[in-house]
Amino acid sequence: CNIHYNIIEDMKKSIGILLCMLCTLSIGAQQMKKINRTNLCEGDLLFCAKEASNPITEVTLGVSGMKIDHVAIVHKQANKTYALEAIHKGVTLTPIDSFMARREMVVAARLCDTLGVAQSVERALSFLGRPYDFNFMPSDSAFYCSELVQKNYRYSDGQLVFKPIAMSFHDKTGKITDYWKEYYGRQGLTVPEGEPGSNPGDLSRSKAIQILGIIH
């Protein structure tokens, strides 16, 4: 019985992911629709995009080619909406209005399989107050933005939604940029190119999510 149940659950997950892929491809082929922040649900992801490139977007790629350099988690509490995020002051809850006010563009996304979302958010909330990971090292106790999502989002069966990827600090030519060489060099460290980790742009292109649109 357990084997049959697992097979059925895997089939449901696969069908859900396929439908999300088709939806995301459709959105990518045309201008993203505008959505209201009141349509956000617990555990939705908020991807922040910019018009101009920066050291993060120069070495990563966002959905539909967008310059995405940050990701946060939607959390509902006492009839209020917050962005649960890892920023320079640490893992914190930011009121959605304040979050939106300091971002150029925010793209909302939802997991295709939402069964484990509530537990995923609870896991992420347990790290409130943790320091920001300025060195982007997944092996320490600090967190950077996409790491907070990647490590805590799991399906109902416990599997990671977003598997670790090789971290990228190189440009389109394959060369590690001078910015990141100097950034780590000032701390006496080598650039962790290829080490397991995550980035917000990669998460935004995941087959496990559906892009909802741009928040206005």
mmCIF file of N, CA and C in Angstrom, residues 14 30 47 53 70 72 76 79 92 108 143-144 155 171 176 195-196 201 212:
data_model
loop_
_atom_site.group_PDB
_atom_site.id
_atom_site.type_symbol
_atom_site.label_atom_id
_atom_site.label_comp_id
_atom_site.label_asym_id
_atom_site.label_seq_id
_atom_site.Cartn_x
_atom_site.Cartn_y
_atom_site.Cartn_z
ATOM 1 N N SER A 14 4.759 15.066 -10.533
ATOM 2 C CA SER A 14 5.264 15.211 -11.898
ATOM 3 C C SER A 14 4.279 15.967 -12.771
ATOM 4 N N GLN A 30 5.575 36.222 -23.347
ATOM 5 C CA GLN A 30 4.839 37.473 -23.437
ATOM 6 C C GLN A 30 5.096 38.288 -22.177
ATOM 7 N N PHE A 47 10.655 37.521 -6.027
ATOM 8 C CA PHE A 47 11.926 37.707 -6.713
ATOM 9 C C PHE A 47 12.084 39.174 -7.103
ATOM 10 N N SER A 53 22.471 46.175 -14.291
ATOM 11 C CA SER A 53 23.211 45.017 -13.789
ATOM 12 C C SER A 53 23.980 45.373 -12.524
ATOM 13 N N HIS A 70 17.612 39.111 -5.619
ATOM 14 C CA HIS A 70 17.141 38.875 -4.240
ATOM 15 C C HIS A 70 15.867 38.047 -4.287
ATOM 16 N N ALA A 72 12.664 36.595 -1.428
ATOM 17 C CA ALA A 72 12.091 36.586 -0.085
ATOM 18 C C ALA A 72 10.874 35.674 -0.075
ATOM 19 N N LYS A 76 2.229 35.299 6.256
ATOM 20 C CA LYS A 76 1.031 35.960 6.777
ATOM 21 C C LYS A 76 0.989 35.783 8.291
ATOM 22 N N ASN A 79 -3.171 38.784 10.231
ATOM 23 C CA ASN A 79 -3.827 39.513 9.137
ATOM 24 C C ASN A 79 -2.921 40.528 8.446
ATOM 25 N N THR A 92 15.077 38.404 8.772
ATOM 26 C CA THR A 92 14.106 39.293 9.394
ATOM 27 C C THR A 92 12.763 39.234 8.699
ATOM 28 N N ALA A 108 6.286 37.711 -8.392
ATOM 29 C CA ALA A 108 5.781 36.704 -7.453
ATOM 30 C C ALA A 108 5.709 35.338 -8.124
ATOM 31 N N PHE A 143 22.912 33.014 6.899
ATOM 32 C CA PHE A 143 22.095 32.786 5.710
ATOM 33 C C PHE A 143 22.185 33.944 4.732
ATOM 34 N N TYR A 144 22.254 33.613 3.441
ATOM 35 C CA TYR A 144 22.019 34.624 2.406
ATOM 36 C C TYR A 144 20.640 34.353 1.820
ATOM 37 N N TYR A 155 9.361 19.263 -0.019
ATOM 38 C CA TYR A 155 8.069 18.661 -0.324
ATOM 39 C C TYR A 155 7.551 17.971 0.937
ATOM 40 N N ASP A 171 31.338 35.394 -15.472
ATOM 41 C CA ASP A 171 30.480 36.051 -16.450
ATOM 42 C C ASP A 171 30.197 35.123 -17.624
ATOM 43 N N ILE A 176 35.818 34.426 -13.901
ATOM 44 C CA ILE A 176 35.399 34.980 -12.614
ATOM 45 C C ILE A 176 35.644 36.489 -12.658
ATOM 46 N N GLU A 195 31.254 25.672 -5.772
ATOM 47 C CA GLU A 195 30.834 25.056 -4.512
ATOM 48 C C GLU A 195 29.302 24.946 -4.487
ATOM 49 N N PRO A 196 28.748 23.951 -3.795
ATOM 50 C CA PRO A 196 27.288 23.806 -3.766
ATOM 51 C C PRO A 196 26.621 24.981 -3.064
ATOM 52 N N GLY A 201 18.409 34.049 -8.985
ATOM 53 C CA GLY A 201 18.080 33.909 -10.393
ATOM 54 C C GLY A 201 17.775 32.479 -10.770
ATOM 55 N N LEU A 212 3.693 34.006 -11.146
ATOM 56 C CA LEU A 212 2.353 34.585 -11.071
ATOM 57 C C LEU A 212 2.267 35.904 -11.807
#
